[in-house]
Coordinates of C-alpha atoms and ligand atoms in Angstrom, one line a residue:
M1 CA 66.0 -7.5 -44.7
C2 CA 62.6 -6.2 -45.5
G3 CA 62.0 -3.6 -48.3
I4 CA 60.3 -0.3 -47.7
V5 CA 58.9 2.3 -50.0
G6 CA 57.2 5.6 -49.4
Y7 CA 55.8 7.9 -52.1
V8 CA 54.0 11.3 -52.2
G9 CA 53.3 13.1 -55.5
E10 CA 51.0 13.3 -58.5
Q11 CA 51.0 9.7 -59.8
Q12 CA 48.8 6.9 -58.6
A13 CA 50.8 5.8 -55.5
L14 CA 49.8 2.2 -55.9
D15 CA 51.7 1.8 -59.2
V16 CA 54.7 3.6 -57.8
V17 CA 54.9 1.5 -54.5
L18 CA 54.3 -1.8 -56.3
G19 CA 57.0 -1.0 -58.8
G20 CA 59.4 -0.2 -56.0
L21 CA 58.5 -3.3 -54.1
R22 CA 59.0 -5.5 -57.1
R23 CA 62.7 -4.2 -57.2
L24 CA 63.1 -4.5 -53.4
E25 CA 61.6 -8.0 -53.1
Y26 CA 65.2 -9.4 -53.0
R27 CA 65.2 -8.1 -49.4
G28 CA 62.6 -10.4 -48.2
Y29 CA 59.5 -12.2 -49.6
D30 CA 57.6 -13.6 -46.7
S31 CA 54.7 -11.1 -47.2
A32 CA 53.9 -7.8 -48.9
G33 CA 51.6 -5.0 -48.2
V34 CA 50.6 -1.3 -49.1
A35 CA 48.8 1.5 -47.6
I36 CA 47.3 4.1 -49.9
L37 CA 45.8 7.5 -49.0
D38 CA 43.9 10.1 -51.1
A39 CA 42.9 13.5 -49.7
G40 CA 39.5 13.3 -48.1
S41 CA 39.4 9.4 -48.1
A42 CA 40.1 6.8 -45.6
L43 CA 43.5 5.1 -45.4
R44 CA 43.4 1.8 -47.3
V45 CA 45.6 -1.0 -46.1
E46 CA 46.1 -4.3 -48.0
R47 CA 48.5 -7.1 -47.2
K48 CA 49.1 -10.6 -47.9
A49 CA 51.4 -13.5 -46.9
G50 CA 53.9 -14.9 -49.5
K51 CA 55.5 -13.1 -52.5
L52 CA 54.5 -9.8 -53.8
S53 CA 52.5 -11.7 -56.7
N54 CA 50.1 -12.9 -54.0
L55 CA 49.3 -9.3 -52.9
E56 CA 49.0 -8.2 -56.5
K57 CA 46.5 -11.0 -57.3
E58 CA 44.6 -10.1 -54.1
I59 CA 44.2 -6.4 -55.0
A60 CA 43.9 -6.7 -58.7
D61 CA 40.2 -6.0 -58.7
L62 CA 40.3 -3.3 -55.9
S63 CA 40.3 0.3 -56.7
L64 CA 43.1 1.7 -54.5
R65 CA 43.3 5.3 -55.6
G66 CA 45.5 7.9 -54.0
T67 CA 48.7 9.8 -54.4
L68 CA 50.3 8.9 -51.1
G69 CA 51.5 5.4 -50.5
I70 CA 53.8 3.3 -48.4
G71 CA 54.7 -0.4 -49.0
H72 CA 56.6 -3.3 -47.5
T73 CA 58.1 -6.6 -48.4
R74 CA 58.9 -8.7 -45.4
W75 CA 61.6 -11.0 -44.1
A76 CA 60.0 -12.4 -40.9
T77 CA 61.7 -11.7 -37.4
H78 CA 58.8 -11.2 -34.9
G79 CA 55.9 -13.6 -35.7
P80 CA 55.5 -16.1 -38.5
P81 CA 54.9 -15.1 -42.2
T82 CA 51.1 -14.7 -42.2
D83 CA 48.6 -12.2 -43.5
R84 CA 48.2 -11.0 -39.8
N85 CA 51.8 -10.2 -39.4
A86 CA 52.3 -8.6 -42.9
H87 CA 53.0 -4.9 -42.9
P88 CA 51.6 -2.2 -43.0
H89 CA 50.5 -2.3 -39.3
V90 CA 47.8 0.0 -38.1
D91 CA 46.5 1.7 -34.9
C92 CA 43.2 0.9 -33.2
A93 CA 41.4 3.5 -35.3
G94 CA 43.0 2.4 -38.6
K95 CA 44.2 6.0 -39.2
V96 CA 47.8 5.3 -38.9
A97 CA 49.9 2.9 -41.1
V98 CA 53.5 1.9 -40.4
V99 CA 56.0 -0.2 -42.3
H100 CA 59.2 -1.2 -40.6
N101 CA 62.5 -2.7 -41.4
G102 CA 64.5 -4.0 -38.3
T103 CA 63.8 -5.0 -34.8
I104 CA 62.5 -3.0 -31.9
E105 CA 64.2 -4.6 -29.0
N106 CA 62.1 -3.1 -26.1
F107 CA 58.8 -3.7 -27.8
E108 CA 57.5 -6.1 -25.1
V109 CA 57.8 -3.3 -22.5
L110 CA 56.1 -0.9 -24.9
V111 CA 53.3 -3.5 -25.7
R112 CA 52.6 -3.9 -21.9
G113 CA 52.1 -0.2 -21.5
L114 CA 49.9 0.1 -24.5
E115 CA 47.8 -2.9 -23.5
Q116 CA 47.4 -1.3 -20.1
R117 CA 46.2 1.9 -21.7
G118 CA 43.5 0.0 -23.8
H119 CA 45.1 -0.7 -27.1
H120 CA 44.5 -4.0 -28.8
R121 CA 47.1 -5.7 -30.8
T122 CA 46.2 -7.5 -34.0
S123 CA 49.6 -9.0 -34.9
D124 CA 52.6 -10.7 -33.2
T125 CA 55.1 -8.1 -34.6
D126 CA 57.2 -5.6 -32.8
T127 CA 56.3 -3.1 -35.5
E128 CA 52.6 -2.6 -34.4
V129 CA 53.6 -0.8 -31.2
V130 CA 54.7 2.2 -33.4
A131 CA 51.3 2.5 -35.0
H132 CA 49.6 2.6 -31.5
L133 CA 52.3 5.0 -30.2
V134 CA 51.5 7.4 -33.1
E135 CA 47.9 7.1 -32.2
E136 CA 48.5 8.1 -28.7
R137 CA 50.9 11.0 -29.2
Y138 CA 49.9 12.7 -32.5
D139 CA 48.6 16.1 -31.9
G140 CA 48.7 17.4 -35.6
D141 CA 52.5 17.2 -36.1
L142 CA 53.3 13.7 -37.4
A143 CA 57.1 14.3 -37.7
A144 CA 57.3 15.5 -34.1
T145 CA 55.3 12.5 -33.1
V146 CA 57.6 10.2 -34.9
R147 CA 60.7 11.9 -33.4
S148 CA 59.4 11.5 -29.9
I149 CA 58.7 7.8 -30.5
C150 CA 62.2 7.2 -31.9
K151 CA 63.7 8.5 -28.7
D152 CA 61.8 5.6 -26.8
L153 CA 62.7 2.8 -29.3
E154 CA 65.7 0.6 -28.8
G155 CA 67.2 -1.5 -31.6
S156 CA 67.5 -1.0 -35.3
F157 CA 64.9 0.5 -37.4
V158 CA 63.7 2.1 -40.6
L159 CA 60.1 3.3 -40.1
V160 CA 57.8 4.8 -42.6
V161 CA 54.5 6.3 -41.3
A162 CA 51.4 7.6 -43.1
H163 CA 48.4 9.2 -41.2
Q164 CA 45.0 9.7 -42.6
D165 CA 44.9 13.3 -41.5
E166 CA 48.1 14.1 -43.4
P167 CA 47.4 13.3 -47.1
D168 CA 50.6 15.2 -48.3
L169 CA 53.0 13.9 -45.8
V170 CA 55.1 10.6 -45.3
V171 CA 57.3 10.6 -42.4
A172 CA 60.4 8.2 -42.3
A173 CA 63.1 7.6 -39.6
R174 CA 66.2 5.6 -39.5
R175 CA 68.5 4.0 -37.0
N176 CA 71.3 1.6 -38.2
L177 CA 69.4 0.5 -41.3
P178 CA 69.4 1.8 -44.8
L179 CA 67.1 4.6 -45.9
V180 CA 67.4 6.7 -49.1
I181 CA 65.5 9.6 -50.3
G182 CA 64.6 9.9 -54.0
L183 CA 64.1 13.6 -55.1
G184 CA 61.7 14.2 -57.9
E185 CA 59.8 17.1 -59.6
G186 CA 56.5 17.4 -57.6
E187 CA 57.0 14.1 -56.1
N188 CA 59.4 12.5 -53.7
F189 CA 60.3 9.0 -52.5
V190 CA 62.0 7.1 -49.7
G191 CA 63.2 3.6 -50.1
S192 CA 65.6 0.9 -48.6
D193 CA 67.8 1.5 -51.7
V194 CA 67.7 3.5 -54.8
T195 CA 66.2 0.7 -56.9
A196 CA 63.0 1.6 -55.1
F197 CA 62.6 4.7 -57.2
I198 CA 65.1 4.8 -60.1
A199 CA 62.3 4.3 -62.5
H200 CA 61.2 7.8 -61.6
T201 CA 64.3 9.8 -60.4
R202 CA 68.1 9.3 -60.2
E203 CA 68.6 12.1 -57.7
A204 CA 69.2 10.6 -54.3
R205 CA 70.1 11.6 -50.8
A206 CA 71.2 9.3 -48.1
V207 CA 69.7 9.6 -44.5
D208 CA 72.0 9.5 -41.6
Q209 CA 71.6 7.9 -38.2
D210 CA 68.7 9.1 -36.1
Q211 CA 67.4 11.3 -38.7
V212 CA 63.7 11.8 -39.5
V213 CA 62.4 12.7 -43.0
E214 CA 59.4 14.7 -43.9
L215 CA 58.4 13.8 -47.4
R216 CA 55.9 16.1 -49.1
R217 CA 55.0 16.5 -52.8
G218 CA 56.7 19.9 -52.9
G219 CA 59.8 19.1 -50.9
V220 CA 61.8 17.2 -48.3
V221 CA 62.9 18.2 -44.9
V222 CA 65.4 16.2 -42.8
T223 CA 65.9 16.8 -39.1
D224 CA 67.6 15.2 -36.2
L225 CA 65.5 13.7 -33.3
D226 CA 65.4 17.2 -31.7
G227 CA 63.7 18.7 -34.9
Q228 CA 66.9 20.6 -35.9
A229 CA 67.1 20.6 -39.8
V230 CA 70.1 18.8 -41.1
E231 CA 71.9 19.3 -44.4
G232 CA 72.9 16.4 -46.6
E233 CA 74.5 15.7 -49.9
T234 CA 72.5 14.7 -52.9
Y235 CA 74.1 12.3 -55.5
H236 CA 73.2 11.2 -58.9
V237 CA 72.5 7.4 -59.4
D238 CA 74.2 6.1 -62.6
W239 CA 72.3 2.8 -62.7
D240 CA 69.7 2.9 -65.3
T241 CA 66.3 1.3 -65.0
A242 CA 67.1 -1.5 -67.5
A243 CA 69.9 -2.5 -65.1
A244 CA 67.4 -3.3 -62.5
E245 CA 65.0 -5.3 -64.8
K246 CA 65.3 -8.8 -66.1
G247 CA 66.0 -7.7 -69.7
G248 CA 64.4 -10.8 -71.4
H249 CA 65.9 -13.3 -69.0
E250 CA 63.6 -15.5 -67.0
F251 CA 65.6 -14.8 -63.7
F252 CA 67.8 -12.0 -62.5
M253 CA 70.6 -14.5 -61.6
L254 CA 70.9 -15.6 -65.2
K255 CA 71.0 -12.0 -66.3
E256 CA 73.6 -11.1 -63.7
I257 CA 75.8 -14.1 -64.6
E258 CA 75.8 -12.9 -68.2
E259 CA 76.6 -9.3 -67.2
Q260 CA 80.0 -10.3 -65.6
P261 CA 82.2 -9.4 -68.3
A262 CA 80.8 -5.9 -68.6
A263 CA 80.8 -5.7 -64.7
V264 CA 84.6 -6.5 -64.5
R265 CA 85.2 -3.8 -67.2
E266 CA 83.3 -1.3 -65.1
T267 CA 85.4 -2.2 -62.0
L268 CA 88.7 -1.8 -63.9
G269 CA 87.6 1.3 -65.9
G270 CA 89.3 4.6 -65.5
R271 CA 91.6 3.4 -62.7
M272 CA 94.9 3.3 -64.7
Q273 CA 97.0 6.3 -65.4
E274 CA 98.6 7.1 -68.7
D275 CA 101.8 5.5 -67.6
G276 CA 99.9 2.1 -67.2
L277 CA 100.1 2.4 -63.2
L278 CA 97.1 2.6 -60.9
H279 CA 95.7 5.7 -59.4
L280 CA 93.2 4.9 -56.6
D281 CA 92.4 8.3 -55.2
E282 CA 89.2 6.8 -53.7
L283 CA 91.4 5.2 -51.1
S284 CA 92.0 8.6 -49.6
M285 CA 95.4 7.5 -48.2
S286 CA 98.7 9.4 -48.7
D287 CA 101.7 7.4 -49.9
E288 CA 103.0 7.7 -46.4
D289 CA 99.9 6.2 -44.9
V290 CA 100.2 3.3 -47.4
R291 CA 103.8 2.7 -46.5
D292 CA 102.9 2.8 -42.7
I293 CA 100.3 0.0 -43.0
E294 CA 101.6 -2.9 -40.8
Q295 CA 98.8 -5.4 -41.3
V296 CA 95.6 -5.7 -43.2
I297 CA 92.4 -7.3 -41.8
I298 CA 89.6 -8.1 -44.3
V299 CA 86.1 -8.4 -42.8
A300 CA 83.1 -9.6 -44.7
C301 CA 80.1 -12.1 -44.7
G302 CA 79.1 -14.9 -47.0
S303 CA 80.2 -14.7 -50.5
S304 CA 81.9 -11.4 -49.8
Y305 CA 84.0 -13.3 -47.3
H306 CA 85.2 -15.6 -50.1
S307 CA 86.2 -12.5 -52.1
G308 CA 88.1 -11.4 -49.1
L309 CA 90.0 -14.7 -49.0
V310 CA 91.1 -14.2 -52.5
G311 CA 92.2 -10.8 -51.6
K312 CA 94.5 -12.2 -48.9
Y313 CA 96.3 -14.4 -51.4
A314 CA 96.8 -11.4 -53.7
I315 CA 97.9 -8.8 -51.0
E316 CA 100.2 -11.2 -49.3
R317 CA 101.9 -12.3 -52.6
W318 CA 102.3 -8.7 -53.9
C319 CA 102.7 -6.6 -50.8
R320 CA 104.3 -8.9 -48.3
L321 CA 102.0 -7.7 -45.7
P322 CA 100.2 -10.0 -43.2
V323 CA 96.6 -10.3 -44.0
Q324 CA 93.8 -11.8 -41.9
V325 CA 90.4 -12.5 -43.3
E326 CA 87.6 -12.5 -40.6
M327 CA 83.9 -13.3 -40.7
A328 CA 82.6 -10.0 -39.7
S329 CA 80.1 -11.6 -37.3
E330 CA 83.0 -12.9 -35.2
F331 CA 85.4 -9.9 -35.7
R332 CA 84.5 -7.5 -32.8
Y333 CA 83.6 -10.2 -30.4
R334 CA 87.1 -11.6 -30.1
D335 CA 88.8 -8.4 -29.1
P336 CA 91.1 -8.3 -32.2
V337 CA 94.4 -6.6 -32.2
V338 CA 93.8 -3.6 -34.3
G339 CA 95.7 -0.3 -34.3
R340 CA 96.3 2.9 -36.2
N341 CA 98.7 1.1 -38.7
T342 CA 96.0 -1.5 -39.5
L343 CA 94.1 -1.3 -42.7
V344 CA 90.7 -2.9 -42.4
I345 CA 88.9 -3.7 -45.7
A346 CA 85.3 -4.2 -45.3
V347 CA 83.8 -6.0 -48.3
S348 CA 80.1 -5.7 -48.8
Q349 CA 78.0 -5.7 -52.0
S350 CA 75.0 -3.9 -50.3
G351 CA 77.1 -1.8 -47.9
E352 CA 74.4 -2.6 -45.4
T353 CA 75.2 -5.9 -43.7
A354 CA 74.8 -5.5 -40.1
D355 CA 77.8 -7.7 -39.1
T356 CA 80.1 -6.0 -41.4
L357 CA 78.9 -2.5 -40.4
E358 CA 79.5 -3.3 -36.7
A359 CA 83.0 -4.7 -37.6
V360 CA 83.7 -1.4 -39.3
R361 CA 82.5 0.6 -36.3
H362 CA 84.7 -1.5 -34.0
A363 CA 87.7 -1.1 -36.2
R364 CA 87.4 2.6 -36.4
S365 CA 86.8 2.9 -32.6
Q366 CA 90.3 1.2 -32.5
R367 CA 91.7 3.9 -34.8
A368 CA 92.2 1.5 -37.7
K369 CA 91.9 3.0 -41.2
V370 CA 88.8 1.4 -42.9
L371 CA 88.3 1.0 -46.6
A372 CA 84.9 -0.1 -47.8
V373 CA 84.8 -2.3 -51.0
T374 CA 81.2 -2.1 -51.9
N375 CA 78.8 -1.8 -54.9
T376 CA 76.5 0.6 -53.3
V377 CA 77.1 4.4 -53.4
G378 CA 75.8 6.1 -50.3
S379 CA 75.4 2.9 -48.3
T380 CA 76.0 3.0 -44.5
I381 CA 79.2 1.0 -44.7
S382 CA 80.6 3.4 -47.4
R383 CA 79.7 6.4 -45.4
E384 CA 81.0 5.2 -42.1
S385 CA 84.3 4.0 -43.5
D386 CA 87.2 6.3 -44.1
A387 CA 87.2 5.6 -47.8
A388 CA 85.2 3.6 -50.4
L389 CA 86.3 1.8 -53.5
Y390 CA 83.2 1.2 -55.5
T391 CA 83.0 -2.1 -57.4
R392 CA 80.6 -0.6 -60.0
G393 CA 78.8 -3.9 -60.6
G394 CA 75.4 -2.3 -61.1
P395 CA 72.3 -3.5 -59.3
E396 CA 72.4 -7.1 -58.2
V397 CA 68.9 -8.2 -57.6
A398 CA 69.1 -12.0 -57.3
V399 CA 69.8 -13.1 -53.7
A400 CA 72.8 -15.3 -54.7
S401 CA 75.7 -13.1 -55.6
T402 CA 77.5 -13.6 -58.9
K403 CA 78.6 -10.4 -60.4
A404 CA 79.1 -8.9 -57.1
V405 CA 81.7 -11.6 -56.1
M406 CA 83.4 -11.2 -59.5
T407 CA 83.8 -7.4 -59.1
Q408 CA 84.8 -7.6 -55.5
I409 CA 87.6 -10.1 -56.4
T410 CA 88.6 -7.7 -59.1
A411 CA 88.6 -4.7 -56.7
M412 CA 90.8 -6.8 -54.2
Y413 CA 93.4 -7.3 -56.9
L414 CA 93.2 -3.5 -57.6
V415 CA 93.9 -2.8 -53.9
G416 CA 96.7 -5.3 -53.8
L417 CA 98.4 -4.0 -56.8
Y418 CA 98.0 -0.4 -55.6
L419 CA 99.5 -1.2 -52.2
A420 CA 102.4 -3.0 -53.9
Q421 CA 103.0 -0.1 -56.3
V422 CA 103.2 2.5 -53.6
R423 CA 105.1 0.4 -51.1
G424 CA 107.5 -0.6 -53.9
T425 CA 107.1 -4.4 -53.2
R426 CA 106.5 -4.9 -57.0
D427 CA 108.4 -2.8 -59.6
A428 CA 106.3 -0.7 -62.0
D429 CA 106.7 -3.2 -64.9
E430 CA 105.4 -5.9 -62.9
V431 CA 102.3 -4.0 -61.8
R432 CA 101.7 -3.0 -65.4
A433 CA 101.9 -6.6 -66.4
H434 CA 99.4 -7.7 -63.8
L435 CA 97.1 -4.9 -64.7
A436 CA 97.4 -6.0 -68.4
D437 CA 96.4 -9.6 -67.4
L438 CA 93.5 -8.3 -65.4
H439 CA 92.3 -6.3 -68.4
E440 CA 92.0 -9.5 -70.4
I441 CA 89.7 -11.0 -67.9
P442 CA 86.4 -9.7 -69.3
D443 CA 87.0 -11.5 -72.6
L444 CA 88.1 -14.5 -70.9
V445 CA 84.9 -14.7 -68.7
Q446 CA 83.0 -14.2 -71.9
E447 CA 84.6 -17.2 -73.3
V448 CA 83.9 -19.2 -70.3
L449 CA 80.1 -18.2 -70.7
D450 CA 80.1 -19.2 -74.2
R451 CA 81.1 -22.8 -73.3
M452 CA 78.5 -23.6 -70.8
G453 CA 76.5 -26.1 -72.8
P454 CA 78.2 -29.2 -71.2
V455 CA 77.7 -27.6 -67.8
R456 CA 73.9 -27.4 -68.3
K457 CA 73.9 -31.0 -69.3
L458 CA 75.8 -32.0 -66.2
A459 CA 73.4 -30.1 -64.1
R460 CA 70.6 -32.3 -65.3
E461 CA 72.6 -35.3 -64.3
L462 CA 73.2 -34.0 -60.9
R463 CA 69.7 -33.0 -60.2
D464 CA 68.9 -35.7 -57.6
E465 CA 72.2 -35.7 -55.7
E466 CA 72.1 -34.9 -51.9
R467 CA 75.7 -34.1 -51.4
V468 CA 78.4 -32.5 -53.5
L469 CA 82.0 -31.7 -52.4
F470 CA 84.2 -28.9 -53.7
L471 CA 88.0 -29.1 -53.6
G472 CA 90.6 -26.5 -54.4
R473 CA 94.0 -25.4 -53.4
H474 CA 95.5 -21.8 -52.9
V475 CA 93.0 -19.4 -54.5
G476 CA 90.9 -22.4 -55.6
Y477 CA 90.1 -23.0 -51.9
P478 CA 87.9 -19.8 -51.4
M479 CA 86.3 -20.6 -54.8
A480 CA 85.5 -24.1 -53.6
L481 CA 83.8 -22.5 -50.5
E482 CA 81.9 -20.2 -52.9
G483 CA 80.8 -23.1 -55.2
A484 CA 79.5 -25.0 -52.3
L485 CA 77.7 -22.0 -50.9
K486 CA 76.0 -21.3 -54.3
L487 CA 74.8 -24.9 -54.5
K488 CA 73.5 -25.0 -50.9
E489 CA 71.6 -21.7 -51.2
L490 CA 70.1 -22.3 -54.7
A491 CA 69.5 -26.0 -54.9
Y492 CA 69.3 -26.8 -51.2
I493 CA 72.0 -29.7 -51.6
G494 CA 74.4 -30.4 -48.8
A495 CA 77.5 -29.0 -50.3
E496 CA 80.9 -28.3 -48.7
G497 CA 84.1 -26.8 -49.8
F498 CA 87.5 -27.8 -48.6
P499 CA 91.1 -27.1 -49.2
A500 CA 92.1 -30.2 -51.3
G501 CA 94.9 -31.1 -49.0
E502 CA 92.7 -31.1 -46.0
I503 CA 90.3 -33.7 -47.2
K504 CA 92.2 -36.7 -45.9
H505 CA 92.0 -35.2 -42.4
G506 CA 88.3 -36.1 -42.2
P507 CA 86.0 -35.0 -44.9
I508 CA 87.1 -37.9 -47.2
A509 CA 84.9 -40.1 -45.0
L510 CA 81.9 -38.3 -46.8
V511 CA 83.0 -39.8 -50.1
E512 CA 81.1 -42.9 -51.3
E513 CA 80.4 -44.6 -54.6
G514 CA 79.3 -41.9 -57.0
T515 CA 79.6 -38.9 -54.6
P516 CA 80.1 -35.8 -57.0
V517 CA 83.3 -34.0 -56.2
V518 CA 84.1 -30.8 -58.0
V519 CA 87.8 -30.1 -58.3
L520 CA 89.0 -26.6 -59.1
A521 CA 92.2 -27.4 -60.9
P522 CA 93.3 -24.6 -63.1
R523 CA 97.0 -24.7 -64.1
H524 CA 98.9 -23.9 -60.9
A525 CA 102.2 -24.6 -59.2
L526 CA 100.3 -27.0 -56.9
Q527 CA 98.9 -28.9 -59.8
A528 CA 100.7 -32.1 -59.1
K529 CA 99.4 -32.2 -55.4
L530 CA 95.9 -31.5 -56.7
V531 CA 96.2 -34.4 -59.1
N532 CA 97.1 -36.7 -56.0
N533 CA 94.0 -35.4 -54.2
V534 CA 91.8 -36.1 -57.1
Q535 CA 93.2 -39.6 -57.3
E536 CA 92.5 -40.1 -53.5
V537 CA 88.7 -39.2 -53.9
R538 CA 88.4 -41.1 -57.1
A539 CA 90.0 -44.2 -55.5
R540 CA 87.1 -44.1 -53.0
G541 CA 84.3 -44.0 -55.6
A542 CA 83.9 -40.3 -56.2
R543 CA 82.5 -39.0 -59.5
T544 CA 85.1 -36.2 -60.3
I545 CA 84.1 -33.1 -62.1
V546 CA 87.3 -31.2 -62.8
I547 CA 87.6 -27.5 -63.8
A548 CA 90.8 -27.3 -65.7
T549 CA 92.9 -25.1 -68.0
D550 CA 92.7 -25.5 -71.8
G551 CA 95.5 -27.9 -72.9
D552 CA 96.4 -29.1 -69.5
E553 CA 96.2 -32.9 -69.7
S554 CA 97.8 -33.8 -66.4
I555 CA 94.5 -34.3 -64.5
T556 CA 92.5 -35.7 -67.5
P557 CA 92.9 -39.3 -66.7
Y558 CA 91.4 -38.7 -63.3
A559 CA 88.4 -36.7 -64.4
D560 CA 85.0 -38.2 -65.0
T561 CA 83.8 -34.9 -66.4
I562 CA 86.1 -32.1 -67.4
I563 CA 85.2 -28.5 -67.7
R564 CA 87.6 -26.3 -69.6
I565 CA 88.6 -22.7 -68.9
P566 CA 91.0 -20.5 -70.9
D567 CA 94.5 -19.9 -69.5
T568 CA 95.3 -16.9 -67.2
K569 CA 97.7 -16.1 -64.5
S570 CA 97.1 -18.6 -61.5
L571 CA 96.3 -15.8 -59.1
L572 CA 93.6 -14.6 -61.3
T573 CA 91.9 -18.0 -61.9
P574 CA 89.1 -17.4 -59.4
L575 CA 87.5 -15.0 -61.9
L576 CA 87.2 -17.9 -64.4
T577 CA 86.6 -20.9 -62.2
I578 CA 83.8 -19.3 -60.4
V579 CA 81.6 -19.0 -63.6
P580 CA 80.9 -22.7 -64.2
M581 CA 80.0 -23.2 -60.5
Q582 CA 77.6 -20.5 -60.8
V583 CA 76.0 -21.9 -63.9
L584 CA 76.0 -25.4 -62.4
S585 CA 74.3 -24.4 -59.2
A586 CA 71.6 -22.3 -61.0
E587 CA 71.0 -25.1 -63.6
I588 CA 70.6 -27.8 -60.9
A589 CA 68.2 -25.6 -58.9
L590 CA 66.2 -24.9 -62.1
A591 CA 66.1 -28.6 -62.9
R592 CA 64.8 -29.1 -59.4
G593 CA 62.0 -26.6 -60.2
L594 CA 63.3 -23.9 -57.6
D595 CA 63.2 -20.2 -57.7
I596 CA 66.8 -19.2 -58.1
D597 CA 66.3 -15.5 -57.6
Q598 CA 64.5 -15.9 -54.2
P599 CA 65.7 -19.1 -52.5
R600 CA 63.9 -20.2 -49.3
N601 CA 64.7 -18.5 -46.0
L602 CA 67.1 -16.0 -47.3
A603 CA 67.3 -12.1 -47.9
K604 CA 69.8 -10.5 -50.0
S605 CA 70.6 -7.7 -47.6
V606 CA 71.1 -9.1 -44.0
T607 CA 70.6 -6.1 -41.7
V608 CA 70.1 -7.9 -38.5
E609 CA 72.9 -9.4 -36.5
Ligands
LIG1 O1 75.9 -7.3 -49.1 P1 77.0 -8.2 -48.6 O2 78.0 -8.4 -49.6 O3 77.6 -7.6 -47.2 O4 76.3 -9.5 -48.2 C1 77.1 -10.6 -47.6 C2 76.3 -11.9 -47.7 O5 75.1 -11.8 -47.2 C3 76.2 -12.3 -49.3 O6 77.5 -12.2 -49.8 C4 75.6 -13.7 -49.3 O7 76.3 -14.6 -48.8 C5 75.4 -13.9 -50.8 N1 74.3 -13.2 -51.3 C6 75.2 -15.4 -51.1 O8 75.2 -15.6 -52.4

């Protein structure tokens, strides 16, 4: 949560910083602010509550010139989302500006000391202490000052600091939260992720735990907290600028829904050998390691958890291995039974989710092998895991996950098939056949997208509903959960997903005359049971909206509205059923006049526990 940018170079820093913040706004949009510095001039700080557009309006007529800048977009933790609490925060003299992502857990102790020593706070934030500490300790070496302060801070943070006396230096520091360096020619950048600077450079370097970055126009130095220089690997970012722009769409989410066929192609691309079987060197596991696996535990949060649930069905079916799926926030606190023959799969689009990261750390401390399934190269989870399988979905900017889920599910199928191939639980021909089915998915997803007219009409009819239920069986169950989550987070409608067989054990009490119930009913061995469940809710007055396979008429008599999807193997149906639910939720939210890219109270990357 919170997006941060730092820049020093030859361009006007305001343009660079605002451009970066626009791309990082998905991380939080409670307030935004910038600090700009030009050699020989005073540090200028502007900040405003609300979305970045508020700040842009506020500063439109100001001349904020300077070639060094830092910026912030906030997801509030300490103090309400007001102008006063917006970052950057400054010291008493207004010479130091600090932006911060994270929480400083010992800030109250630090505040008391600062107040006793005569400093005056002007915000309710934990961040401001850092500005005052820099003011106290700065003796001409800003990087050394920041290193000494970091030693006194508890909690998680990324800090970016500018000082009026250092017009060619931005100092950044990181503990637990993401920070990436962008390496340019005569200019350098730091950001919460690479989208902060891909308009300017695609050469990036990740910053490790407890490291401090000195960013100058002519170069970058990274040290540990004792000031020892540390080496790091640079990498090239394939994502292009267009991928992080709206590309003619009114909302990122609508663009990202449309990108799903291409995203799945990317996930599958280049992972098959000439003999039609999988090669996943990324797993960094010998065949013997794979054969030694005794159990799989999948850890994830939110939509990624739903992708993990689909993975469970696939891995259990194909590999005959026991699979547990655990919400990452619960995992380490229940003392799970994990050992050296456990494969833990951490599913995370951002690769930065704090709960998932802590689950990874816990699993590794128990000697489990950890595989990250993530979209973000160089993310903390990918670097702290034993191996990473990248989903290659390209940047996902909208807060609500769409193509990220689609590509995660695809990646889970790949993992399942690979384990089955190596362990010999499925023969080569069967693995090839499943892969062939998977390779048809992008075209089928496109077909579903091309049929969304009736779903948009349905959305207008459902605009004023207060409650919607989602039912599914088998792999339809995780997708019922995902459909409900999409509707909750985008349209603020009370939505719940259930296994269809479970509804009569309580939830059916929610059904009354006209309650919309979305039933995921692609052709499946459990179809007859699902037909019974639809009849049960319909008999109690539900308005049934059924997602069914082309040509399957078994459920038609019980559907008030029917949404058709093309046929595929039942295990793969989540990749098709998910699409109408994404479109339905987005269109209902739009019909209610809501911002589907930035739903209230949310941030895309949840980097606090
Ligand atoms: O980056 P991650 O995949 O770890 O994020 C996990 C969840 O916060 C995320 O899936 C969230 O639930 C979705 N954005 C909701 O659409």
